[in-house]
Amino acid sequence: MESSHQSNYKLNKTEKKSLRKQIKARHTLLRHEGIETVPYATQSLVVANGGLGNGMSRNQLLPVLEKCGLVDALLMPPNKPYSFVRYQTTEESKKAYITLNGKEIVDDLGQKIILYLNFVEKAQWKELGVQALPPGLMVVEEIISSEVETMLLESINWTEDTDNQNFQKSLKHRRVKHFGYEFYYENNNVDKDNPLPGGLPDICDSILEKWLKEGFIKHKPDQLTINQYEPGQGIPAHIDTHSAFEDEIISLSLGSEIVMDFKHPNGFTVPVMLPRRSLLVMTGEARYLWTHGITPRKFDTVQASKGHKGGIVTSDVGDLTLSKRGIRTSFTFRKVRQTPCNCSYHLVCDSQMKVTAPSFPESDKEASQLEQEYVHRVYEEIAGHFSSTRHTPWPHIVEFLKALPSGSLVADIGCGNGKYLGINKDLYMMGCDRSQNLVDICRERQFQAFVSDALAVPIRSESCDACISIAVIHHFATAERRVAALQELVRLLRPGGKALIYVWAMEQEYNKKKSKYLRESRLSQGKKEENKNDTSMQELLVEQTPDVGKRDSACSAGLNDFQMEGCNSKKLTNSRLPIHTNRTSFHSQDLLVPWHLKENSGKDKPVELSGAVVPPEQGAVFHRYYHVFCEGELEAACQTLSDVSILQSFYDQGNWCVILQKI
Ligand code: MN
Ligand code: ZN
């Protein structure tokens, strides 16, 4: 038998397929990884699919390889779907080449993996930069004894009532508890004027004093966040808000080790092992500029040999394997900052960010300006991307349109990309929208549409048989303007004509009372629109922490806004509008909702305008103003209109809806 890639005996079907795959693996390795395979036998082989990146661990692969001979070295680069094996002799590597090509192995997760081997002169692959910890980062191993670890873990009372002094949040990704100050995930900040009673637990106090004395830390923290991560859970990459905390941030890892990824804004990532009972200290660049996060997964790539555990994981690729995660509990201590941050990392510093959220409008003029800047202008900019996310008509709206007598004249006020204009071909439908770009999209689709403000529609009074207003009225910034927009709809209707109105609901996702409706409409809706900007389909309490640059100016939003209680809240006055975190519950009725503009779907160049933060690598973030309606609010507004009766009032997919009829 030859050691080359061809064999001279006749191959059966399976062998042919395996050979084809092997050749394909060779090409892929060269093209994507710069790995050159050779057509003759050498001591070293590249094992495609036998990598940490596709779930193969050292413990599984090594015995398989050793069956063919003495293994000199097994190099498993992190996150790569291949590894390199070097045998002591070419005879052994030949044996491995012949017997292991196309061999199936079952990995730790129970998945079948087929190996494809090719000879290489030496083990080399494209590697990213140098291996060094981010400047300002330190991992102190064995900072506490296992007795203290047990004591700390036992001191946490996860079952405590939320009414108690320390708030426990069951975020989707992990369990969280705060001491000293509550940390608000809505704006990634703390309320400095409102410390939690009780301060930090006593047990932590003495430990912190010790660390101070021993020089591990320079400041005494006054805020503690306890996180508990089950295997498979993680935390999105983020920078702790500059304006919220001082320079030094420390995190004690208990129960189990975990790998935390540190990422420089230029994309360079350093995976750092945080062993059990170690203290992570983040200062300077590591605290202010690099993001940190934990990838949600059940295994980490770690050093195989014991000894040097803490620190960079990739320091020795000849010694990597996978390690099953356990339950890790972290105590993160921070010192709340009382003055604005003046660090030298301006691009990621919220204290130094020029963009500030607009104030709540106090006059009609201010409201109109707010709508211009944070509704009209934004829709103009995001029109293309927005339209690409709006294709599925909602069933209740379709139903309304289909039930109208044929030949009806129907106006869609705020028609967007015209997704309802062609629903019922038996109607005469016309649309209007404030955005020229959206109207252009309607026209491209051969719909009748024109640019118009919903407060002054150039259609003759009492000329329409029906009107629809879908997701429009919530963009008006005062109660008076919302009523005026409703009244304008009624003006268009002939006596007996009907209008269907949809507005975003404050109660969106967490009001259990609504789940019945939600379920009904979801069932009938079938496919749901997948879009991170689509807040009307939010999941409950999914924490989203901004990446570098993705951060918005939430920190400058009035903190007091978050103390408001649902719909009994009064209007915000003299305060900045809070910026909503998509896919979380609403904490204010008046707010800015971020739109993350996808690249290539809008402008080529990033744009900068008030309300938009332009991160270096991602699309711009735009903020749209919304007034989300409380239960009964839309109905109440409709009751103030003259000449109407309310036929129906219901909840549909995160919206409050009304069907009214002109008398
Ligand atoms: Mn953090
Ligand atoms: Zn800063």
Tab-separated table of C-alpha atoms and ligand atoms in Angstrom, residues 235 238-240 249 260 282 292 332 334, ligand 1:
chain	number	residue	atom	x	y	z
A	235	ILE	CA	-22.810	36.920	30.119
A	238	HIS	CA	-19.593	44.307	27.922
A	239	ILE	CA	-17.597	47.049	29.573
A	240	ASP	CA	-18.791	47.978	33.030
A	249	ILE	CA	-13.235	46.143	39.466
A	260	MET	CA	-13.704	34.675	30.493
A	282	MET	CA	-9.416	44.675	36.258
A	292	HIS	CA	-15.281	40.984	29.055
A	332	THR	CA	-17.950	41.065	41.778
A	334	ARG	CA	-17.026	47.562	42.577
B	1	MN	MN	-18.666	43.177	34.132
